[in-house]
PDB file of C-alpha atoms in Angstrom:
ATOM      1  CA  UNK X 417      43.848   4.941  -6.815  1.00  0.00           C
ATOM      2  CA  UNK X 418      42.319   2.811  -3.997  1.00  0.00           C
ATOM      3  CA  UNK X 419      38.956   4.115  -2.846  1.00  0.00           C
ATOM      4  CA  UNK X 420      39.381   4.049   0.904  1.00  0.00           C
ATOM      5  CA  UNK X 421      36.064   4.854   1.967  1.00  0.00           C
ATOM      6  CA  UNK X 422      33.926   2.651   3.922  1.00  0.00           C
ATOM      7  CA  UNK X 423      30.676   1.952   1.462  1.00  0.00           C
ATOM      8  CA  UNK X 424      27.581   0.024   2.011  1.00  0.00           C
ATOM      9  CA  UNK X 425      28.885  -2.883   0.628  1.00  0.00           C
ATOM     10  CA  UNK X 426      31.785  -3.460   2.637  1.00  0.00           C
ATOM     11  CA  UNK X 427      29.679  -4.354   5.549  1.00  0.00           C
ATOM     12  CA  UNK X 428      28.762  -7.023   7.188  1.00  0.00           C
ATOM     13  CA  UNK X 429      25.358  -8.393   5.755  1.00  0.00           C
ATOM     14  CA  UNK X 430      23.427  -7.949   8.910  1.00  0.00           C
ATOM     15  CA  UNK X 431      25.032  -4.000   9.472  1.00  0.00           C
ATOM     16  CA  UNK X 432      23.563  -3.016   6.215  1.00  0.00           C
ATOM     17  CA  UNK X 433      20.723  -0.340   6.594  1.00  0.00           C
ATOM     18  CA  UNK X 434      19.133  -1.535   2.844  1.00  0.00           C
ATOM     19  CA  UNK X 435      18.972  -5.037   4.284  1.00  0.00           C
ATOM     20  CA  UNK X 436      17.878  -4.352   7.744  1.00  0.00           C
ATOM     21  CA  UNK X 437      15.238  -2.081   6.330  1.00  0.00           C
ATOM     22  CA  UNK X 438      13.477  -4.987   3.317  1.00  0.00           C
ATOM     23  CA  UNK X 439      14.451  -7.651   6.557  1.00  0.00           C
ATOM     24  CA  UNK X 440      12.609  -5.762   9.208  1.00  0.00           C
ATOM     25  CA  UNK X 441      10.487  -2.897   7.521  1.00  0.00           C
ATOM     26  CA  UNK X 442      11.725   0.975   7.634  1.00  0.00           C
ATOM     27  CA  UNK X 443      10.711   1.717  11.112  1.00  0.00           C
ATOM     28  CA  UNK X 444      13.525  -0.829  12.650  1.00  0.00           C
ATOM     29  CA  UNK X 445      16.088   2.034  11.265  1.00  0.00           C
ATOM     30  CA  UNK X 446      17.616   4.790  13.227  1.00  0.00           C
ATOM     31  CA  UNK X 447      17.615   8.112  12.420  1.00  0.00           C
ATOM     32  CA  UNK X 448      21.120   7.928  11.573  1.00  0.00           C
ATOM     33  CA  UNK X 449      20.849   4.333   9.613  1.00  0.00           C
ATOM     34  CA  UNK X 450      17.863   5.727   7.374  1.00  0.00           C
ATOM     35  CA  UNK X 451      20.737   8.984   6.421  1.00  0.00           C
ATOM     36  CA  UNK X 452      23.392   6.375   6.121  1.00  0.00           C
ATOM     37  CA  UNK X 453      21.039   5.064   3.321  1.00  0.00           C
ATOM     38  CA  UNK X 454      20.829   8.211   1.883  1.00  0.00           C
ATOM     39  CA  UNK X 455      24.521   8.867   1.423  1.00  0.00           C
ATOM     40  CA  UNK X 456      25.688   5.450   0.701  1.00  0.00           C
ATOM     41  CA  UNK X 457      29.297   6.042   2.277  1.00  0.00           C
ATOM     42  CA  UNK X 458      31.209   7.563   4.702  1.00  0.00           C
ATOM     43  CA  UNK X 459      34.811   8.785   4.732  1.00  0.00           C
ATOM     44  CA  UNK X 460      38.185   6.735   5.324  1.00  0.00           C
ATOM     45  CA  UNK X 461      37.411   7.469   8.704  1.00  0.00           C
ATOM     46  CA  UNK X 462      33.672   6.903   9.357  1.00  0.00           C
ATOM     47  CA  UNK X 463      30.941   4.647   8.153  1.00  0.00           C
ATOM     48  CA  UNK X 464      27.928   6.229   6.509  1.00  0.00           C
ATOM     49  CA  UNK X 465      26.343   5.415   9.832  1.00  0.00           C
ATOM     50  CA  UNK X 466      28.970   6.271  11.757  1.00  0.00           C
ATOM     51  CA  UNK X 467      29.148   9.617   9.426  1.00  0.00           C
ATOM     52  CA  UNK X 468      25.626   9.841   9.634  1.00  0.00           C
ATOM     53  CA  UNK X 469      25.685   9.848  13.732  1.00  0.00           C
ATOM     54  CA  UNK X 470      27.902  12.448  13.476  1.00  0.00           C
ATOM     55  CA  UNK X 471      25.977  14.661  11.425  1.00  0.00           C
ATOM     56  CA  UNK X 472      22.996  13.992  13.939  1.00  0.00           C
ATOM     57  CA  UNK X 473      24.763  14.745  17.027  1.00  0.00           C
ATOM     58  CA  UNK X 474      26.047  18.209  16.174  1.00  0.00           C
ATOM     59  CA  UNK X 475      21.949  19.085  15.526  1.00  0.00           C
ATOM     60  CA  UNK X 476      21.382  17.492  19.137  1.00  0.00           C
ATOM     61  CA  UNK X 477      20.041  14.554  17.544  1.00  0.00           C
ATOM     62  CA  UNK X 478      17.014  16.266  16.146  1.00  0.00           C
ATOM     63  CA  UNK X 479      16.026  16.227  12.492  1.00  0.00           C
ATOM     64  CA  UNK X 480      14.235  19.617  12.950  1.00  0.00           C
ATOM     65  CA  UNK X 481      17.383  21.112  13.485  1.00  0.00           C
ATOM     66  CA  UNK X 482      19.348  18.753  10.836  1.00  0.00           C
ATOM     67  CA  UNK X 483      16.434  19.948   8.256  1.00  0.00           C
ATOM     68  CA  UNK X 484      17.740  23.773   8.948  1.00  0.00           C
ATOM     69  CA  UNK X 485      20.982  22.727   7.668  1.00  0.00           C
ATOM     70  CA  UNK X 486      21.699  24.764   4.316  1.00  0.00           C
ATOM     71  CA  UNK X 487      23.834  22.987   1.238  1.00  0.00           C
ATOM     72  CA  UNK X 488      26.945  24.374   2.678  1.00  0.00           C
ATOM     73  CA  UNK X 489      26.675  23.552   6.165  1.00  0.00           C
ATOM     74  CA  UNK X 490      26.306  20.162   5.178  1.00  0.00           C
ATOM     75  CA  UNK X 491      29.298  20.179   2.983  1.00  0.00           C
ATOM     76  CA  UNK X 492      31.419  20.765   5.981  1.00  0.00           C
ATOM     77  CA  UNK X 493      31.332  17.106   7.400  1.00  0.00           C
ATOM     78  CA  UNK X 494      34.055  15.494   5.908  1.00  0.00           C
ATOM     79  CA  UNK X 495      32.553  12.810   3.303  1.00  0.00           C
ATOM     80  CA  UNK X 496      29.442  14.939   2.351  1.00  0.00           C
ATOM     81  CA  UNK X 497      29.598  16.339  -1.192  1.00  0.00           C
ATOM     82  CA  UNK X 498      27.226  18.550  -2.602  1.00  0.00           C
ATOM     83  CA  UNK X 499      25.555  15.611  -4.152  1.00  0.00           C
ATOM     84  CA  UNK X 500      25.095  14.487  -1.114  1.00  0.00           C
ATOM     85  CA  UNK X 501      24.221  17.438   1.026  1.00  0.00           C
ATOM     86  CA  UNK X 502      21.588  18.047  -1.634  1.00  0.00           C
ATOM     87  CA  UNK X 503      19.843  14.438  -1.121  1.00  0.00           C
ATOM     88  CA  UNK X 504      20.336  15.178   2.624  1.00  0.00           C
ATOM     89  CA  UNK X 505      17.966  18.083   2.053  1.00  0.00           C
ATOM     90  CA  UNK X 506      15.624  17.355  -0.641  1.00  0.00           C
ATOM     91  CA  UNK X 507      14.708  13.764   1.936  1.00  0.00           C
ATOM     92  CA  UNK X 508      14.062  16.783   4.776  1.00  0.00           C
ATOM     93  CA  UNK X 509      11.701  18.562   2.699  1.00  0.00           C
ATOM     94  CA  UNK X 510       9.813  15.674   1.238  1.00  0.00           C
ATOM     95  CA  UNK X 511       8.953  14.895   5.203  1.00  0.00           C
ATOM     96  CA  UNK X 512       8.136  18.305   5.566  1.00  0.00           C
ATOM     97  CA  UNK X 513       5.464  18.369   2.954  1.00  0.00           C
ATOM     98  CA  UNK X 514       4.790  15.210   4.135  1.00  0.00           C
ATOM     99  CA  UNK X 515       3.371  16.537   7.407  1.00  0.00           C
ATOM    100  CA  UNK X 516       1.902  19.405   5.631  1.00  0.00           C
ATOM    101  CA  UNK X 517      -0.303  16.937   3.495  1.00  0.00           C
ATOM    102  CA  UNK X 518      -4.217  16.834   4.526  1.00  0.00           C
ATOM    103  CA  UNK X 519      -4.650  13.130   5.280  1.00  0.00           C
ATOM    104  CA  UNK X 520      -6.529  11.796   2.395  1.00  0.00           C
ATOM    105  CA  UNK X 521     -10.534  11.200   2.546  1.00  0.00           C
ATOM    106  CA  UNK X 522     -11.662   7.533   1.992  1.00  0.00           C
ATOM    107  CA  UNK X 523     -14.642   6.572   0.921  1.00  0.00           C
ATOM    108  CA  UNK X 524     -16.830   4.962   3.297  1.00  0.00           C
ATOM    109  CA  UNK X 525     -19.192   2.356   2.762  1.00  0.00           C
ATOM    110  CA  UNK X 526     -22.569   2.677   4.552  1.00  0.00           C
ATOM    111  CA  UNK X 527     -25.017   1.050   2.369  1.00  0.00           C
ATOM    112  CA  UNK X 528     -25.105  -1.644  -0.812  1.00  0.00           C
ATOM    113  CA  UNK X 529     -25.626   2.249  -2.720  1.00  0.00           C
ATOM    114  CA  UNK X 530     -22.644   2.974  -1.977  1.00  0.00           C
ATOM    115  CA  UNK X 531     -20.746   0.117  -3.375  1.00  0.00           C
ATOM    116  CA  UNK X 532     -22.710   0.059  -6.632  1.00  0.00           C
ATOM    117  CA  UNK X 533     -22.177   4.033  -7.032  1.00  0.00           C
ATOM    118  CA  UNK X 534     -18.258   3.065  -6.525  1.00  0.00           C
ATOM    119  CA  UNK X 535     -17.991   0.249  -8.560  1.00  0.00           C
ATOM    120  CA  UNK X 536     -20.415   1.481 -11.554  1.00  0.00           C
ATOM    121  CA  UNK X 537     -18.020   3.691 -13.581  1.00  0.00           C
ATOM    122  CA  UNK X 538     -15.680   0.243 -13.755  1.00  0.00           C
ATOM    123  CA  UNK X 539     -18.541  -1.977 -14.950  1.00  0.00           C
ATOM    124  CA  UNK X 540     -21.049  -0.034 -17.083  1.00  0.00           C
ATOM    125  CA  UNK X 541     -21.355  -0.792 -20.660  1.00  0.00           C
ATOM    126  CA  UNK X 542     -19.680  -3.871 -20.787  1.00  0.00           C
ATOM    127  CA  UNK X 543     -20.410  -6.896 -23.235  1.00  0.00           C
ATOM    128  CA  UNK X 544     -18.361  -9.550 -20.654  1.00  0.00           C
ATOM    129  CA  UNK X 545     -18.503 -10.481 -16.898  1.00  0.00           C
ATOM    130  CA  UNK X 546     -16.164  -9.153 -14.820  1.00  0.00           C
ATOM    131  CA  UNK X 547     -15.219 -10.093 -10.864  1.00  0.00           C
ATOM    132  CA  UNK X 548     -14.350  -6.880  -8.905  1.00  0.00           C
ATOM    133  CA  UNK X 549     -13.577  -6.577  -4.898  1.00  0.00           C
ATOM    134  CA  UNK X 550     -13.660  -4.178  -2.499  1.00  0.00           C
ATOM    135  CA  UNK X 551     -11.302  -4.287   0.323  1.00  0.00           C
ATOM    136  CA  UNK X 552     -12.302  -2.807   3.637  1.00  0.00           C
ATOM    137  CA  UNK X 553     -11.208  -1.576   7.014  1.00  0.00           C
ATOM    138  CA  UNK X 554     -13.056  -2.331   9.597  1.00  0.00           C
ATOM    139  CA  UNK X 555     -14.792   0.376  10.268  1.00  0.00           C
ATOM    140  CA  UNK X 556     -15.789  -0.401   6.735  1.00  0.00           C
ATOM    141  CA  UNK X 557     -13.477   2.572   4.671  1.00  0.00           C
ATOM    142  CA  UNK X 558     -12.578   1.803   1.440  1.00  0.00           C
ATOM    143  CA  UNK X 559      -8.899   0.052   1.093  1.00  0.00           C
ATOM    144  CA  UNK X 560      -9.182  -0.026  -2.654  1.00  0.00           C
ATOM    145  CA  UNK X 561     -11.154  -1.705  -5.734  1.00  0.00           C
ATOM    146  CA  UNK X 562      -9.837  -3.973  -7.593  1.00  0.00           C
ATOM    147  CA  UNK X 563     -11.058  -6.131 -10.606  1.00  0.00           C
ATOM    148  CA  UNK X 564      -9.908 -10.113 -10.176  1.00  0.00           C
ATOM    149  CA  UNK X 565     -11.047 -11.777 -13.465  1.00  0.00           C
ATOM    150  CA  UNK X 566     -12.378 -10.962 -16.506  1.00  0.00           C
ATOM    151  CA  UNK X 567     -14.457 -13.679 -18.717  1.00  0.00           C
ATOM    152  CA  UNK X 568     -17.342 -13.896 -21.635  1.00  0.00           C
ATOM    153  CA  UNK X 569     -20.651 -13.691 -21.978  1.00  0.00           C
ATOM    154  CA  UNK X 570     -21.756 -16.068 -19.500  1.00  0.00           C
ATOM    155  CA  UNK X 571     -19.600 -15.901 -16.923  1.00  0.00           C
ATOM    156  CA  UNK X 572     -15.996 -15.677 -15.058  1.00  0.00           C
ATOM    157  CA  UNK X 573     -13.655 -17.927 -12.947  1.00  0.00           C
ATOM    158  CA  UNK X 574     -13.642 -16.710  -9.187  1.00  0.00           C
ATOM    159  CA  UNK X 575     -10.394 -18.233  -7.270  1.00  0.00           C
ATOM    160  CA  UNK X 576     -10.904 -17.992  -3.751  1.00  0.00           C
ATOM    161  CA  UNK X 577      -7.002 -18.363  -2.524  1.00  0.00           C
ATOM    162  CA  UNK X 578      -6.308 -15.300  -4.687  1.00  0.00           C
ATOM    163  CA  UNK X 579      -9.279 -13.511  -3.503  1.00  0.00           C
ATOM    164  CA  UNK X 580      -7.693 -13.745  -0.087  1.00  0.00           C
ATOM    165  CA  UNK X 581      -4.657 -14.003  -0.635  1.00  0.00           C
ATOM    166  CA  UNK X 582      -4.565 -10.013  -1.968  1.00  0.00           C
ATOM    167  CA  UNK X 583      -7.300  -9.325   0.974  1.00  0.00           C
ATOM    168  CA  UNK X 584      -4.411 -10.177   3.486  1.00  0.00           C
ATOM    169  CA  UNK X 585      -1.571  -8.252   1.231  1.00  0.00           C
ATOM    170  CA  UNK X 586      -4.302  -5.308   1.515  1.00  0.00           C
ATOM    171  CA  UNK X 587      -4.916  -5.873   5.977  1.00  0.00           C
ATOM    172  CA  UNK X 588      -8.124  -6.218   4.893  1.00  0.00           C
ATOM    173  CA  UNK X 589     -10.783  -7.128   7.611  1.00  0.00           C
ATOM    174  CA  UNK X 590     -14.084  -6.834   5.192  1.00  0.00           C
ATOM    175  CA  UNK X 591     -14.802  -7.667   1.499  1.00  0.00           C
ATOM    176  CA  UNK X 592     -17.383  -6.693  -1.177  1.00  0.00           C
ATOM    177  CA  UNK X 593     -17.872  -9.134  -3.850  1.00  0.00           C
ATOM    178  CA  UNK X 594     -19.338  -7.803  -7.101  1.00  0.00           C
ATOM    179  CA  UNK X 595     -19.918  -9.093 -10.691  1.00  0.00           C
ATOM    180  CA  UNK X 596     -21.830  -7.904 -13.285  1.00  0.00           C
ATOM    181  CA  UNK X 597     -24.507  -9.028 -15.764  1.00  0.00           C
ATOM    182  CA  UNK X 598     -24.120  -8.275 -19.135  1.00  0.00           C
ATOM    183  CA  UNK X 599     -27.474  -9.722 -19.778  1.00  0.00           C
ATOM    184  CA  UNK X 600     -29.096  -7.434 -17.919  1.00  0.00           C
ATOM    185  CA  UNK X 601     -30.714 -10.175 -15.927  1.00  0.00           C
ATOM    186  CA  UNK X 602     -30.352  -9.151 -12.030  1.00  0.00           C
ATOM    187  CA  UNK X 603     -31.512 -12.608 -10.824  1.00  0.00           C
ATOM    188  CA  UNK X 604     -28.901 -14.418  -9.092  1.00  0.00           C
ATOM    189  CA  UNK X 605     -27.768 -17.683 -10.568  1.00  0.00           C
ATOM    190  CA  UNK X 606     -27.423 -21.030  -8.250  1.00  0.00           C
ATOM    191  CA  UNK X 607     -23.815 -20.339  -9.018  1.00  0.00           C
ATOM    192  CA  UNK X 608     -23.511 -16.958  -7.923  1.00  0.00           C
ATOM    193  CA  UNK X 609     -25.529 -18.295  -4.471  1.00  0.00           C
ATOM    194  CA  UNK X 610     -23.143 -21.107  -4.522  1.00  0.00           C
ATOM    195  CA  UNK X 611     -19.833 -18.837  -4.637  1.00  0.00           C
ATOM    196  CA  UNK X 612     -20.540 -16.617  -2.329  1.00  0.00           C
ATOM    197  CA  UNK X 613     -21.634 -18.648   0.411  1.00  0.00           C
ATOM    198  CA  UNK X 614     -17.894 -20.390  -0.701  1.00  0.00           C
ATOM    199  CA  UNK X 615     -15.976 -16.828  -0.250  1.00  0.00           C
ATOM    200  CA  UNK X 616     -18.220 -16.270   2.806  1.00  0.00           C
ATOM    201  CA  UNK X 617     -16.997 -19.828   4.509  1.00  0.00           C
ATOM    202  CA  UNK X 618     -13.466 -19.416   3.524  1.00  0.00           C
ATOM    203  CA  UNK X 619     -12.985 -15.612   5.278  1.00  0.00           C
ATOM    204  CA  UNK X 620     -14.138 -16.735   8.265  1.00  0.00           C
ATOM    205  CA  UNK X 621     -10.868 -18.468   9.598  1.00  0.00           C
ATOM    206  CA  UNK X 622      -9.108 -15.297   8.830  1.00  0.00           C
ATOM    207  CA  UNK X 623     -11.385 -13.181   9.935  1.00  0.00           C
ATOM    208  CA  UNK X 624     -12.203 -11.600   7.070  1.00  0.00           C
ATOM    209  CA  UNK X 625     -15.902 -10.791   6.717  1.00  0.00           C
ATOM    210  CA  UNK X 626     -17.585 -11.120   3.279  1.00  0.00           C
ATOM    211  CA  UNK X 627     -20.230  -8.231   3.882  1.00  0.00           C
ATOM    212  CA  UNK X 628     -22.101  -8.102   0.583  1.00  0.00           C
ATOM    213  CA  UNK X 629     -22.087  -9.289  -2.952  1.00  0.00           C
ATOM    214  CA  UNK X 630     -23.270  -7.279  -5.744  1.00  0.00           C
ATOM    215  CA  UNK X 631     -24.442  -8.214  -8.947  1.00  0.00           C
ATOM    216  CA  UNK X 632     -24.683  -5.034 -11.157  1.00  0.00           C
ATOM    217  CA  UNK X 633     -25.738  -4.293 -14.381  1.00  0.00           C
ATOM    218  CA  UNK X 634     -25.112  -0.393 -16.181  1.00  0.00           C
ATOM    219  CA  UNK X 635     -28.693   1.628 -14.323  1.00  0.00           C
ATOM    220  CA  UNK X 636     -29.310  -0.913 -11.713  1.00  0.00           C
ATOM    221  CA  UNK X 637     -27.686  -3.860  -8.916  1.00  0.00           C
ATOM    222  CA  UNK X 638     -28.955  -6.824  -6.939  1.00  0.00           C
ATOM    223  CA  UNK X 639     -27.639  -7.224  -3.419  1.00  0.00           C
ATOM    224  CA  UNK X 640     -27.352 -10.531  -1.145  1.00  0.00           C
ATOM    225  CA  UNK X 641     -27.044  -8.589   1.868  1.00  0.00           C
ATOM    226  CA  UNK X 642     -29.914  -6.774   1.087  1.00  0.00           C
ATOM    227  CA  UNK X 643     -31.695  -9.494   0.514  1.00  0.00           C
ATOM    228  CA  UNK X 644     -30.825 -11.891   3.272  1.00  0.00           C
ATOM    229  CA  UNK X 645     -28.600 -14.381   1.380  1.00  0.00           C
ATOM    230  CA  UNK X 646     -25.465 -13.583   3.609  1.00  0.00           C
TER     231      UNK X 646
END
């Protein structure tokens, strides 16, 4: 039997929620094209979005009121299945408990302290150097850690196009650098001076402010801001 209902896929390229939304981010989509989604097709009749509208308008256009909906309510637009009347719903609640949510608490960093206290349980007790960064908003919360490179004994390569290429993917507008010592030795090597006045040149023409670099080993940390070398 011919399926006569008007799916997804049948539209035009440019009508498609799915594309409109990885095109032009989720907050380009109506209401009605972010349901349409949802449901994936309408009736022989109606679009999903079409379908979708008309769902909306009998709440007065208001997803409060769409979210008081039970299962069977929903079943009574033509097109809308249980299946569908329950993804309808469990979307609703999921946004509901959304807003319920406490916002969560970033860290903040205030001092060179602070990044070695974060960064310590990642880099204690390790025989090899590792390259971690912080990322930072700018009023200098934490965005997240993240380790870059790993190498031996004696060192590890630092690339500064990836460095900041995941500090834009991040909308990062400060940076930490840190590496540790497996030596033990705190003493910053003319490499380690060399690099970071590198990272430090190369942020600037995206704005992107390297504000310390840490070199740690497990008890104990050297920092350049701390000691003038930024």
């Amino acid at each position: 039997m011919e399926d006569n209902r008007l799916t997804i896929k049948r539209w035009a390229e440019e009508d498609r929620p799915r594309e409109k939304l990885l095109l032009k981010g989720k907050a380009a989509l109506s209401d009605a094209e972010l349901i349409a989604i949802l449901i994936g097709s309408g009736n022989k009749d109606q679009t999903a979005v079409e379908l979708s509208q008309h769902i909306l308008k009998s709440c007065g256009n208001n997803l409060a009121n769409l979210a008081r909906l039970s299962i069977q309510d929903l079943q009574k637009f033509k097109g809308i299945g249980e299946a569908k009347a329950i993804t309808i719903a469990a979307a609703l609640e999921i946004g509901r408990r959304r807003r319920e949510t406490e916002p969560e608490q970033r860290t903040k960093i205030t001092s060179s302290k602070d990044a070695f206290q974060l960064l310590n349980e990642n880099m204690m007790d390790l025989n090899h150097e590792e390259f971690w960064i912080i990322f930072l908003k700018r009023n200098n919360e934490v965005i997240k850690k993240e380790m870059l490179s790993r190498g031996g004994m004696s060192g590890t390569v630092v690339d500064a196009k990836i460095i900041y290429k995941r500090a834009l993917e991040e909308a990062a507008s400060g940076l930490i650098l840190a590496h540790n010592h497996p030596s033990g030795n705190l003493k910053p090597s003319q490499e380690d001076i060399t690099l970071t006045k590198k990272l430090k040149d190369a942020g600037k023409s995206l704005d992107i402010s390297v504000l310390d670099h840490l070199i740690l080993t497990d008890a104990d940390y050297f920092s350049f801001a701390d000691q003038g070398l930024l």
